[in-house]
PDB file of C-alpha atoms in Angstrom:
ATOM      1  CA  UNK A   1      37.505  16.556 -20.448  1.00 83.00           C
ATOM      2  CA  UNK A   2      36.671  17.405 -16.902  1.00 89.00           C
ATOM      3  CA  UNK A   3      38.194  17.126 -13.951  1.00 91.00           C
ATOM      4  CA  UNK A   4      36.189  14.549 -13.095  1.00 91.00           C
ATOM      5  CA  UNK A   5      35.610  12.408 -15.132  1.00 92.00           C
ATOM      6  CA  UNK A   6      39.886  12.419 -15.613  1.00 91.00           C
ATOM      7  CA  UNK A   7      40.238  11.056 -11.741  1.00 93.00           C
ATOM      8  CA  UNK A   8      38.064   8.497 -13.298  1.00 93.00           C
ATOM      9  CA  UNK A   9      39.948   7.312 -16.550  1.00 93.00           C
ATOM     10  CA  UNK A  10      43.041   7.225 -14.483  1.00 92.00           C
ATOM     11  CA  UNK A  11      41.790   5.504 -12.038  1.00 93.00           C
ATOM     12  CA  UNK A  12      40.737   3.012 -14.273  1.00 92.00           C
ATOM     13  CA  UNK A  13      43.835   3.077 -16.121  1.00 92.00           C
ATOM     14  CA  UNK A  14      45.900   2.661 -12.606  1.00 92.00           C
ATOM     15  CA  UNK A  15      43.260  -0.540 -11.184  1.00 91.00           C
ATOM     16  CA  UNK A  16      43.814  -2.160 -14.572  1.00 91.00           C
ATOM     17  CA  UNK A  17      47.907  -1.753 -14.458  1.00 90.00           C
ATOM     18  CA  UNK A  18      48.280  -2.452 -10.550  1.00 88.00           C
ATOM     19  CA  UNK A  19      46.424  -6.075 -11.938  1.00 86.00           C
ATOM     20  CA  UNK A  20      50.329  -6.897 -13.734  1.00 85.00           C
ATOM     21  CA  UNK A  21      52.170  -5.002 -11.217  1.00 84.00           C
ATOM     22  CA  UNK A  22      52.477  -6.059  -7.514  1.00 82.00           C
ATOM     23  CA  UNK A  23      53.211  -1.968  -6.711  1.00 85.00           C
ATOM     24  CA  UNK A  24      52.664   0.813  -4.167  1.00 85.00           C
ATOM     25  CA  UNK A  25      49.611   2.507  -5.738  1.00 88.00           C
ATOM     26  CA  UNK A  26      51.611   6.064  -4.944  1.00 90.00           C
ATOM     27  CA  UNK A  27      54.137   4.413  -7.712  1.00 90.00           C
ATOM     28  CA  UNK A  28      51.873   4.554 -10.306  1.00 91.00           C
ATOM     29  CA  UNK A  29      49.947   7.474  -9.871  1.00 92.00           C
ATOM     30  CA  UNK A  30      53.257   9.190  -9.863  1.00 92.00           C
ATOM     31  CA  UNK A  31      53.860   7.472 -13.193  1.00 92.00           C
ATOM     32  CA  UNK A  32      50.943   8.471 -14.385  1.00 92.00           C
ATOM     33  CA  UNK A  33      51.169  11.433 -13.175  1.00 93.00           C
ATOM     34  CA  UNK A  34      54.698  12.267 -15.523  1.00 92.00           C
ATOM     35  CA  UNK A  35      52.446  11.205 -18.374  1.00 92.00           C
ATOM     36  CA  UNK A  36      49.544  13.946 -18.043  1.00 93.00           C
ATOM     37  CA  UNK A  37      52.445  16.916 -18.101  1.00 92.00           C
ATOM     38  CA  UNK A  38      53.951  15.828 -20.985  1.00 92.00           C
ATOM     39  CA  UNK A  39      57.216  14.570 -19.287  1.00 91.00           C
ATOM     40  CA  UNK A  40      59.208  11.430 -19.305  1.00 92.00           C
ATOM     41  CA  UNK A  41      59.533   9.590 -16.813  1.00 93.00           C
ATOM     42  CA  UNK A  42      63.172   7.673 -15.251  1.00 92.00           C
ATOM     43  CA  UNK A  43      62.405   4.355 -13.065  1.00 89.00           C
ATOM     44  CA  UNK A  44      66.138   3.184 -11.553  1.00 85.00           C
ATOM     45  CA  UNK A  45      65.364  -0.217  -9.289  1.00 79.00           C
ATOM     46  CA  UNK A  46      66.986  -3.738  -8.902  1.00 77.00           C
ATOM     47  CA  UNK A  47      65.899  -6.175 -11.385  1.00 76.00           C
ATOM     48  CA  UNK A  48      63.080  -8.359 -10.985  1.00 76.00           C
ATOM     49  CA  UNK A  49      61.073  -5.097  -9.925  1.00 77.00           C
ATOM     50  CA  UNK A  50      58.625  -4.755 -12.652  1.00 79.00           C
ATOM     51  CA  UNK A  51      59.575  -1.798 -13.988  1.00 84.00           C
ATOM     52  CA  UNK A  52      59.056  -3.099 -17.724  1.00 85.00           C
ATOM     53  CA  UNK A  53      56.708  -4.983 -16.974  1.00 87.00           C
ATOM     54  CA  UNK A  54      55.333  -1.834 -15.626  1.00 88.00           C
ATOM     55  CA  UNK A  55      56.226   0.649 -19.187  1.00 88.00           C
ATOM     56  CA  UNK A  56      53.789  -2.244 -20.983  1.00 89.00           C
ATOM     57  CA  UNK A  57      51.400  -2.558 -18.779  1.00 91.00           C
ATOM     58  CA  UNK A  58      50.789   1.533 -19.121  1.00 91.00           C
ATOM     59  CA  UNK A  59      50.691   1.725 -22.650  1.00 90.00           C
ATOM     60  CA  UNK A  60      48.395  -0.997 -23.385  1.00 91.00           C
ATOM     61  CA  UNK A  61      45.710  -0.441 -21.056  1.00 91.00           C
ATOM     62  CA  UNK A  62      45.754   3.517 -22.311  1.00 91.00           C
ATOM     63  CA  UNK A  63      45.570   2.185 -26.046  1.00 90.00           C
ATOM     64  CA  UNK A  64      48.866   3.644 -26.988  1.00 91.00           C
ATOM     65  CA  UNK A  65      52.152   1.934 -29.863  1.00 91.00           C
ATOM     66  CA  UNK A  66      54.549   0.541 -27.192  1.00 91.00           C
ATOM     67  CA  UNK A  67      58.771  -0.402 -28.682  1.00 92.00           C
ATOM     68  CA  UNK A  68      60.813  -1.455 -26.621  1.00 92.00           C
ATOM     69  CA  UNK A  69      65.273  -0.878 -27.028  1.00 91.00           C
ATOM     70  CA  UNK A  70      67.678  -2.200 -25.219  1.00 90.00           C
ATOM     71  CA  UNK A  71      70.271  -0.580 -24.499  1.00 89.00           C
ATOM     72  CA  UNK A  72      73.181  -2.393 -25.294  1.00 87.00           C
ATOM     73  CA  UNK A  73      76.927  -0.623 -25.363  1.00 88.00           C
ATOM     74  CA  UNK A  74      76.982  -1.118 -29.143  1.00 89.00           C
ATOM     75  CA  UNK A  75      73.652   0.740 -29.520  1.00 89.00           C
ATOM     76  CA  UNK A  76      73.438   3.245 -32.752  1.00 89.00           C
ATOM     77  CA  UNK A  77      72.224   6.309 -32.609  1.00 88.00           C
ATOM     78  CA  UNK A  78      70.663   5.478 -35.729  1.00 88.00           C
ATOM     79  CA  UNK A  79      69.052   2.249 -34.109  1.00 90.00           C
ATOM     80  CA  UNK A  80      66.935   4.304 -32.622  1.00 89.00           C
ATOM     81  CA  UNK A  81      65.671   6.839 -34.658  1.00 88.00           C
ATOM     82  CA  UNK A  82      66.477   4.671 -37.924  1.00 87.00           C
ATOM     83  CA  UNK A  83      68.111   5.514 -41.271  1.00 84.00           C
ATOM     84  CA  UNK A  84      67.877   5.675 -45.253  1.00 80.00           C
ATOM     85  CA  UNK A  85      67.819   2.179 -46.526  1.00 85.00           C
ATOM     86  CA  UNK A  86      68.817   1.591 -50.632  1.00 80.00           C
ATOM     87  CA  UNK A  87      65.613   0.112 -52.280  1.00 79.00           C
ATOM     88  CA  UNK A  88      67.145  -2.138 -55.273  1.00 80.00           C
ATOM     89  CA  UNK A  89      64.086  -1.411 -56.950  1.00 78.00           C
ATOM     90  CA  UNK A  90      62.913   2.362 -57.028  1.00 78.00           C
ATOM     91  CA  UNK A  91      66.836   2.904 -57.113  1.00 73.00           C
ATOM     92  CA  UNK A  92      66.230   5.152 -54.341  1.00 80.00           C
ATOM     93  CA  UNK A  93      67.111   5.373 -50.466  1.00 81.00           C
ATOM     94  CA  UNK A  94      63.177   5.664 -48.470  1.00 83.00           C
ATOM     95  CA  UNK A  95      63.658   6.180 -44.775  1.00 82.00           C
ATOM     96  CA  UNK A  96      63.454   3.305 -42.393  1.00 85.00           C
ATOM     97  CA  UNK A  97      61.898   5.159 -39.405  1.00 87.00           C
ATOM     98  CA  UNK A  98      63.188   3.996 -35.640  1.00 87.00           C
ATOM     99  CA  UNK A  99      61.595   2.385 -32.697  1.00 91.00           C
ATOM    100  CA  UNK A 100      61.355   5.836 -31.573  1.00 91.00           C
ATOM    101  CA  UNK A 101      58.172   6.373 -33.862  1.00 92.00           C
ATOM    102  CA  UNK A 102      56.191   5.061 -30.804  1.00 91.00           C
ATOM    103  CA  UNK A 103      53.787   6.673 -27.939  1.00 91.00           C
ATOM    104  CA  UNK A 104      55.232   4.991 -25.454  1.00 91.00           C
ATOM    105  CA  UNK A 105      59.410   4.033 -25.663  1.00 92.00           C
ATOM    106  CA  UNK A 106      60.639   1.796 -23.163  1.00 92.00           C
ATOM    107  CA  UNK A 107      64.530   2.462 -22.959  1.00 90.00           C
ATOM    108  CA  UNK A 108      65.623  -0.259 -21.075  1.00 89.00           C
ATOM    109  CA  UNK A 109      68.726  -0.455 -19.575  1.00 88.00           C
ATOM    110  CA  UNK A 110      69.402   3.138 -20.585  1.00 88.00           C
ATOM    111  CA  UNK A 111      72.989   3.982 -18.891  1.00 85.00           C
ATOM    112  CA  UNK A 112      74.599   1.072 -21.057  1.00 86.00           C
ATOM    113  CA  UNK A 113      74.155   3.226 -23.999  1.00 85.00           C
ATOM    114  CA  UNK A 114      77.401   4.795 -24.766  1.00 86.00           C
ATOM    115  CA  UNK A 115      76.942   8.993 -24.683  1.00 85.00           C
ATOM    116  CA  UNK A 116      76.730   9.211 -28.425  1.00 85.00           C
ATOM    117  CA  UNK A 117      73.479   7.198 -28.559  1.00 85.00           C
ATOM    118  CA  UNK A 118      71.818   7.930 -25.243  1.00 85.00           C
ATOM    119  CA  UNK A 119      72.065  12.110 -26.842  1.00 83.00           C
ATOM    120  CA  UNK A 120      69.772  10.467 -29.638  1.00 81.00           C
ATOM    121  CA  UNK A 121      66.765  11.230 -27.501  1.00 82.00           C
ATOM    122  CA  UNK A 122      67.529  14.330 -26.537  1.00 77.00           C
ATOM    123  CA  UNK A 123      66.080  16.009 -29.506  1.00 76.00           C
ATOM    124  CA  UNK A 124      63.325  13.331 -29.079  1.00 84.00           C
ATOM    125  CA  UNK A 125      62.850  13.903 -26.004  1.00 86.00           C
ATOM    126  CA  UNK A 126      62.765  17.718 -25.676  1.00 84.00           C
ATOM    127  CA  UNK A 127      60.993  18.470 -29.074  1.00 84.00           C
ATOM    128  CA  UNK A 128      58.890  15.686 -30.143  1.00 86.00           C
ATOM    129  CA  UNK A 129      61.339  14.878 -33.473  1.00 87.00           C
ATOM    130  CA  UNK A 130      64.438  13.039 -34.765  1.00 87.00           C
ATOM    131  CA  UNK A 131      66.318  14.445 -37.473  1.00 83.00           C
ATOM    132  CA  UNK A 132      67.665  12.300 -39.765  1.00 81.00           C
ATOM    133  CA  UNK A 133      70.514  13.003 -42.679  1.00 78.00           C
ATOM    134  CA  UNK A 134      69.106  16.589 -42.222  1.00 78.00           C
ATOM    135  CA  UNK A 135      65.675  15.881 -42.450  1.00 82.00           C
ATOM    136  CA  UNK A 136      63.130  16.658 -39.171  1.00 86.00           C
ATOM    137  CA  UNK A 137      60.709  14.294 -38.628  1.00 87.00           C
ATOM    138  CA  UNK A 138      58.005  14.647 -35.386  1.00 90.00           C
ATOM    139  CA  UNK A 139      56.703  11.947 -33.703  1.00 90.00           C
ATOM    140  CA  UNK A 140      53.118  10.884 -32.752  1.00 90.00           C
ATOM    141  CA  UNK A 141      51.178  12.602 -30.754  1.00 88.00           C
ATOM    142  CA  UNK A 142      51.191  11.857 -27.593  1.00 89.00           C
ATOM    143  CA  UNK A 143      55.213  10.784 -27.379  1.00 91.00           C
ATOM    144  CA  UNK A 144      56.363   9.317 -23.644  1.00 89.00           C
ATOM    145  CA  UNK A 145      59.410   8.414 -22.955  1.00 92.00           C
ATOM    146  CA  UNK A 146      59.646   5.445 -20.190  1.00 92.00           C
ATOM    147  CA  UNK A 147      63.697   4.891 -19.146  1.00 90.00           C
ATOM    148  CA  UNK A 148      65.248   2.648 -17.016  1.00 89.00           C
ATOM    149  CA  UNK A 149      68.297   1.281 -15.324  1.00 85.00           C
ATOM    150  CA  UNK A 150      70.062  -0.581 -12.995  1.00 78.00           C
ATOM    151  CA  UNK A 151      71.770   1.347 -10.042  1.00 72.00           C
ATOM    152  CA  UNK A 152      73.278  -1.596  -8.487  1.00 69.00           C
ATOM    153  CA  UNK A 153      75.199  -3.018 -11.447  1.00 64.00           C
ATOM    154  CA  UNK A 154      77.854  -0.222 -12.929  1.00 62.00           C
ATOM    155  CA  UNK A 155      80.292  -2.512 -14.438  1.00 65.00           C
ATOM    156  CA  UNK A 156      79.707  -1.209 -18.395  1.00 64.00           C
ATOM    157  CA  UNK A 157      77.681   0.928 -17.987  1.00 74.00           C
ATOM    158  CA  UNK A 158      77.706   5.109 -19.012  1.00 78.00           C
ATOM    159  CA  UNK A 159      76.093   7.366 -16.296  1.00 80.00           C
ATOM    160  CA  UNK A 160      73.334   9.754 -17.681  1.00 80.00           C
ATOM    161  CA  UNK A 161      74.922  13.546 -17.876  1.00 77.00           C
ATOM    162  CA  UNK A 162      72.973  15.872 -16.257  1.00 79.00           C
ATOM    163  CA  UNK A 163      71.114  17.413 -19.109  1.00 76.00           C
ATOM    164  CA  UNK A 164      70.156  14.053 -19.865  1.00 79.00           C
ATOM    165  CA  UNK A 165      67.980  13.429 -16.706  1.00 84.00           C
ATOM    166  CA  UNK A 166      66.873  16.715 -16.505  1.00 86.00           C
ATOM    167  CA  UNK A 167      65.190  15.788 -19.619  1.00 86.00           C
ATOM    168  CA  UNK A 168      62.651  13.658 -17.136  1.00 90.00           C
ATOM    169  CA  UNK A 169      59.555  14.617 -15.659  1.00 92.00           C
ATOM    170  CA  UNK A 170      59.889  12.418 -12.875  1.00 93.00           C
ATOM    171  CA  UNK A 171      62.303   9.525 -11.503  1.00 92.00           C
ATOM    172  CA  UNK A 172      60.548   6.956  -9.052  1.00 89.00           C
ATOM    173  CA  UNK A 173      62.138   3.722  -7.704  1.00 86.00           C
ATOM    174  CA  UNK A 174      59.907   0.560  -7.340  1.00 82.00           C
ATOM    175  CA  UNK A 175      61.161  -0.904  -4.813  1.00 78.00           C
ATOM    176  CA  UNK A 176      60.590  -4.148  -3.086  1.00 82.00           C
ATOM    177  CA  UNK A 177      56.812  -4.897  -2.094  1.00 80.00           C
ATOM    178  CA  UNK A 178      56.178  -6.277   1.084  1.00 81.00           C
ATOM    179  CA  UNK A 179      55.618 -10.151   2.141  1.00 86.00           C
ATOM    180  CA  UNK A 180      51.618  -9.660   1.191  1.00 85.00           C
ATOM    181  CA  UNK A 181      52.756  -8.392  -2.427  1.00 80.00           C
ATOM    182  CA  UNK A 182      55.160 -10.930  -2.849  1.00 80.00           C
ATOM    183  CA  UNK A 183      53.424 -13.608  -1.929  1.00 86.00           C
ATOM    184  CA  UNK A 184      50.171 -11.889  -3.928  1.00 82.00           C
ATOM    185  CA  UNK A 185      52.843 -12.036  -6.895  1.00 81.00           C
ATOM    186  CA  UNK A 186      52.701 -16.299  -6.349  1.00 83.00           C
ATOM    187  CA  UNK A 187      49.275 -16.118  -6.571  1.00 84.00           C
ATOM    188  CA  UNK A 188      48.487 -14.546  -9.514  1.00 80.00           C
ATOM    189  CA  UNK A 189      51.140 -16.533 -11.312  1.00 78.00           C
ATOM    190  CA  UNK A 190      49.448 -19.990  -9.767  1.00 84.00           C
ATOM    191  CA  UNK A 191      45.845 -18.404 -11.555  1.00 79.00           C
ATOM    192  CA  UNK A 192      47.355 -18.306 -15.087  1.00 77.00           C
ATOM    193  CA  UNK A 193      49.252 -20.102 -17.754  1.00 73.00           C
ATOM    194  CA  UNK A 194      51.298 -17.401 -18.860  1.00 72.00           C
ATOM    195  CA  UNK A 195      54.889 -15.898 -17.141  1.00 69.00           C
ATOM    196  CA  UNK A 196      54.055 -12.697 -18.104  1.00 74.00           C
ATOM    197  CA  UNK A 197      50.784 -11.067 -17.628  1.00 77.00           C
ATOM    198  CA  UNK A 198      48.874  -9.409 -19.684  1.00 81.00           C
ATOM    199  CA  UNK A 199      46.969  -5.945 -19.347  1.00 85.00           C
ATOM    200  CA  UNK A 200      43.672  -5.322 -21.933  1.00 86.00           C
ATOM    201  CA  UNK A 201      43.174  -1.269 -22.928  1.00 87.00           C
ATOM    202  CA  UNK A 202      40.395   0.225 -20.309  1.00 88.00           C
ATOM    203  CA  UNK A 203      39.913   3.865 -22.011  1.00 88.00           C
ATOM    204  CA  UNK A 204      39.463   5.005 -25.646  1.00 87.00           C
ATOM    205  CA  UNK A 205      42.437   5.746 -28.075  1.00 84.00           C
ATOM    206  CA  UNK A 206      42.726   9.318 -27.468  1.00 87.00           C
ATOM    207  CA  UNK A 207      42.238   9.091 -24.065  1.00 89.00           C
ATOM    208  CA  UNK A 208      45.980  10.633 -23.129  1.00 90.00           C
ATOM    209  CA  UNK A 209      46.315  13.226 -25.383  1.00 90.00           C
ATOM    210  CA  UNK A 210      42.298  13.948 -23.714  1.00 91.00           C
ATOM    211  CA  UNK A 211      44.320  14.036 -20.266  1.00 92.00           C
ATOM    212  CA  UNK A 212      47.425  16.003 -20.887  1.00 92.00           C
ATOM    213  CA  UNK A 213      45.087  18.993 -21.693  1.00 93.00           C
ATOM    214  CA  UNK A 214      43.070  19.048 -17.959  1.00 94.00           C
ATOM    215  CA  UNK A 215      45.838  19.726 -16.433  1.00 94.00           C
ATOM    216  CA  UNK A 216      46.374  23.333 -17.882  1.00 94.00           C
ATOM    217  CA  UNK A 217      42.915  23.608 -16.412  1.00 93.00           C
ATOM    218  CA  UNK A 218      44.098  23.397 -13.068  1.00 94.00           C
ATOM    219  CA  UNK A 219      43.882  26.568 -11.307  1.00 93.00           C
ATOM    220  CA  UNK A 220      46.989  26.918  -8.719  1.00 93.00           C
ATOM    221  CA  UNK A 221      46.832  29.978  -6.394  1.00 93.00           C
ATOM    222  CA  UNK A 222      49.505  32.943  -5.694  1.00 93.00           C
ATOM    223  CA  UNK A 223      50.964  31.436  -3.260  1.00 93.00           C
ATOM    224  CA  UNK A 224      51.320  27.874  -3.809  1.00 94.00           C
ATOM    225  CA  UNK A 225      53.388  29.290  -7.062  1.00 95.00           C
ATOM    226  CA  UNK A 226      55.662  31.624  -4.586  1.00 94.00           C
ATOM    227  CA  UNK A 227      56.060  27.743  -2.933  1.00 95.00           C
ATOM    228  CA  UNK A 228      56.897  26.013  -6.096  1.00 95.00           C
ATOM    229  CA  UNK A 229      59.680  28.526  -6.900  1.00 95.00           C
ATOM    230  CA  UNK A 230      60.651  29.141  -2.910  1.00 94.00           C
ATOM    231  CA  UNK A 231      61.843  25.077  -2.777  1.00 94.00           C
ATOM    232  CA  UNK A 232      63.483  24.651  -6.206  1.00 93.00           C
ATOM    233  CA  UNK A 233      65.391  28.076  -5.832  1.00 93.00           C
ATOM    234  CA  UNK A 234      66.373  26.414  -2.230  1.00 93.00           C
ATOM    235  CA  UNK A 235      68.038  23.734  -3.504  1.00 92.00           C
ATOM    236  CA  UNK A 236      70.809  25.950  -4.284  1.00 92.00           C
ATOM    237  CA  UNK A 237      71.030  27.614  -1.771  1.00 89.00           C
ATOM    238  CA  UNK A 238      71.596  24.309   0.221  1.00 85.00           C
ATOM    239  CA  UNK A 239      76.078  23.642   0.878  1.00 86.00           C
ATOM    240  CA  UNK A 240      75.805  20.229   0.132  1.00 88.00           C
ATOM    241  CA  UNK A 241      74.606  21.533  -3.442  1.00 86.00           C
ATOM    242  CA  UNK A 242      77.100  22.035  -6.470  1.00 87.00           C
ATOM    243  CA  UNK A 243      74.140  22.104  -9.342  1.00 89.00           C
ATOM    244  CA  UNK A 244      70.146  22.696  -7.742  1.00 86.00           C
ATOM    245  CA  UNK A 245      66.982  22.707  -9.501  1.00 90.00           C
ATOM    246  CA  UNK A 246      67.419  24.685 -13.212  1.00 90.00           C
ATOM    247  CA  UNK A 247      64.345  26.430 -14.739  1.00 91.00           C
ATOM    248  CA  UNK A 248      62.875  23.939 -16.623  1.00 91.00           C
ATOM    249  CA  UNK A 249      63.120  22.165 -13.288  1.00 92.00           C
ATOM    250  CA  UNK A 250      61.337  24.724 -11.192  1.00 94.00           C
ATOM    251  CA  UNK A 251      58.738  24.586 -14.054  1.00 94.00           C
ATOM    252  CA  UNK A 252      57.677  20.496 -14.399  1.00 94.00           C
ATOM    253  CA  UNK A 253      57.171  21.118 -10.594  1.00 95.00           C
ATOM    254  CA  UNK A 254      54.870  23.214 -11.027  1.00 96.00           C
ATOM    255  CA  UNK A 255      53.532  20.753 -14.181  1.00 95.00           C
ATOM    256  CA  UNK A 256      53.370  17.685 -12.258  1.00 95.00           C
ATOM    257  CA  UNK A 257      52.072  18.893  -9.309  1.00 96.00           C
ATOM    258  CA  UNK A 258      48.578  19.813 -11.391  1.00 96.00           C
ATOM    259  CA  UNK A 259      48.987  16.678 -12.376  1.00 95.00           C
ATOM    260  CA  UNK A 260      49.077  15.189  -9.453  1.00 95.00           C
ATOM    261  CA  UNK A 261      46.047  16.887  -8.457  1.00 95.00           C
ATOM    262  CA  UNK A 262      43.703  15.753 -11.572  1.00 95.00           C
ATOM    263  CA  UNK A 263      44.872  12.471 -10.851  1.00 94.00           C
ATOM    264  CA  UNK A 264      43.065  13.282  -7.392  1.00 94.00           C
ATOM    265  CA  UNK A 265      39.532  14.875  -8.217  1.00 93.00           C
ATOM    266  CA  UNK A 266      40.643  18.341  -7.663  1.00 93.00           C
ATOM    267  CA  UNK A 267      40.431  21.407  -9.925  1.00 92.00           C
ATOM    268  CA  UNK A 268      42.857  23.296  -7.612  1.00 93.00           C
ATOM    269  CA  UNK A 269      46.974  22.580  -6.437  1.00 94.00           C
ATOM    270  CA  UNK A 270      47.428  22.381  -2.906  1.00 93.00           C
ATOM    271  CA  UNK A 271      50.868  22.952  -1.213  1.00 94.00           C
ATOM    272  CA  UNK A 272      50.548  18.612  -0.587  1.00 93.00           C
ATOM    273  CA  UNK A 273      50.517  17.959  -4.018  1.00 94.00           C
ATOM    274  CA  UNK A 274      53.904  20.397  -4.292  1.00 95.00           C
ATOM    275  CA  UNK A 275      55.060  17.859  -1.591  1.00 94.00           C
ATOM    276  CA  UNK A 276      54.176  15.162  -2.798  1.00 94.00           C
ATOM    277  CA  UNK A 277      55.960  15.619  -6.615  1.00 94.00           C
ATOM    278  CA  UNK A 278      58.766  17.459  -5.081  1.00 94.00           C
ATOM    279  CA  UNK A 279      61.032  14.297  -4.197  1.00 93.00           C
ATOM    280  CA  UNK A 280      60.180  12.430  -7.698  1.00 93.00           C
ATOM    281  CA  UNK A 281      60.244  15.549  -9.664  1.00 94.00           C
ATOM    282  CA  UNK A 282      63.871  17.488  -7.769  1.00 93.00           C
ATOM    283  CA  UNK A 283      66.156  14.334  -6.757  1.00 92.00           C
ATOM    284  CA  UNK A 284      67.493  13.561 -10.048  1.00 90.00           C
ATOM    285  CA  UNK A 285      68.236  17.459 -10.835  1.00 90.00           C
ATOM    286  CA  UNK A 286      70.330  17.961  -7.853  1.00 89.00           C
ATOM    287  CA  UNK A 287      74.003  17.650  -8.300  1.00 87.00           C
ATOM    288  CA  UNK A 288      75.983  17.080  -5.364  1.00 84.00           C
ATOM    289  CA  UNK A 289      79.489  18.214  -3.533  1.00 85.00           C
ATOM    290  CA  UNK A 290      81.944  16.020  -4.032  1.00 85.00           C
ATOM    291  CA  UNK A 291      81.951  16.706   0.423  1.00 85.00           C
ATOM    292  CA  UNK A 292      78.530  16.145   0.488  1.00 81.00           C
ATOM    293  CA  UNK A 293      79.387  12.458  -1.541  1.00 83.00           C
ATOM    294  CA  UNK A 294      82.457  11.517  -0.001  1.00 83.00           C
ATOM    295  CA  UNK A 295      79.363  11.598   3.017  1.00 82.00           C
ATOM    296  CA  UNK A 296      77.414  10.098   1.291  1.00 84.00           C
ATOM    297  CA  UNK A 297      74.801  12.418   1.269  1.00 83.00           C
ATOM    298  CA  UNK A 298      71.896  11.151  -0.471  1.00 87.00           C
ATOM    299  CA  UNK A 299      69.923  14.084  -2.921  1.00 88.00           C
ATOM    300  CA  UNK A 300      66.089  12.406  -0.708  1.00 89.00           C
ATOM    301  CA  UNK A 301      67.704  13.901   1.741  1.00 90.00           C
ATOM    302  CA  UNK A 302      68.128  17.671   0.833  1.00 91.00           C
ATOM    303  CA  UNK A 303      64.758  17.862  -0.344  1.00 92.00           C
ATOM    304  CA  UNK A 304      63.487  16.787   2.107  1.00 93.00           C
ATOM    305  CA  UNK A 305      65.585  19.294   4.750  1.00 91.00           C
ATOM    306  CA  UNK A 306      64.163  21.970   1.607  1.00 92.00           C
ATOM    307  CA  UNK A 307      61.335  21.452   2.406  1.00 93.00           C
ATOM    308  CA  UNK A 308      61.187  22.060   5.831  1.00 93.00           C
ATOM    309  CA  UNK A 309      62.978  25.000   5.725  1.00 91.00           C
ATOM    310  CA  UNK A 310      60.708  26.667   3.438  1.00 91.00           C
ATOM    311  CA  UNK A 311      57.686  28.402   4.622  1.00 90.00           C
ATOM    312  CA  UNK A 312      54.666  26.226   3.546  1.00 89.00           C
ATOM    313  CA  UNK A 313      51.661  29.213   1.948  1.00 88.00           C
ATOM    314  CA  UNK A 314      48.169  29.201   3.702  1.00 82.00           C
ATOM    315  CA  UNK A 315      45.627  28.383   1.118  1.00 75.00           C
ATOM    316  CA  UNK A 316      41.667  28.943   0.877  1.00 69.00           C
TER     317      UNK A 316
END
């Protein structure tokens, strides 16, 4: 698949998801860029904005197997990875795969499960495999986790540790639609008899796997590569930041910038690509100082200031 074909394919997917989810198109492009970069996406917003619908609609449009895990305080790691179940007929233990064995896994309200259960996703997200009772099993390819969390209601929740947040390529916020968008939501509901809209598959079965190979062909000039590194390193030098972006975070910034170029039909990355994806890629990786938290500093403001400070390369 070449870049032009990939761009048309991503446009078809975005159009299909937009028929179900009333949101900004840039948000959907960010989520799709995370998928093309072989990363995972963390969606954080208030209830009722369409986080779950976005995940399910994206999976349907791509023709991928989809499972949803509702994270709760009593959820166990085996409820995610699966476990061995005794079969009385064969007098043996057979492995019963958990819901993580799917192409697109929605970890709904991930911060409601205790850390031990959250950690059950770590190996799956990083290695594409799970280990149960000493046996390692490969997950389907492609494998893509979309996790959601509610930033408002914190009672009975467990904050995602930094190591877990760093596993997500991007963190995106849907936000409230404008008045026109909410009116469109009402009009769409009035024109159908089902409470939840359904999105049909719009691409071939192996589309995502082929799309994920395209960013590897995108050209990134030396100046842009230096810019990616300088932006990431600059977060570590900010006085408001206790722990800056990790080397993995810098790599993800590079990969998602390439994916965004593909979504926009280009076989090269511009500094603007880096700027546009910097916030969703970097914000959730920053650990602010205690003083910054007292002053209610927003990590997004830190990233914005870093982008203003770092010199933008001239790319021909």
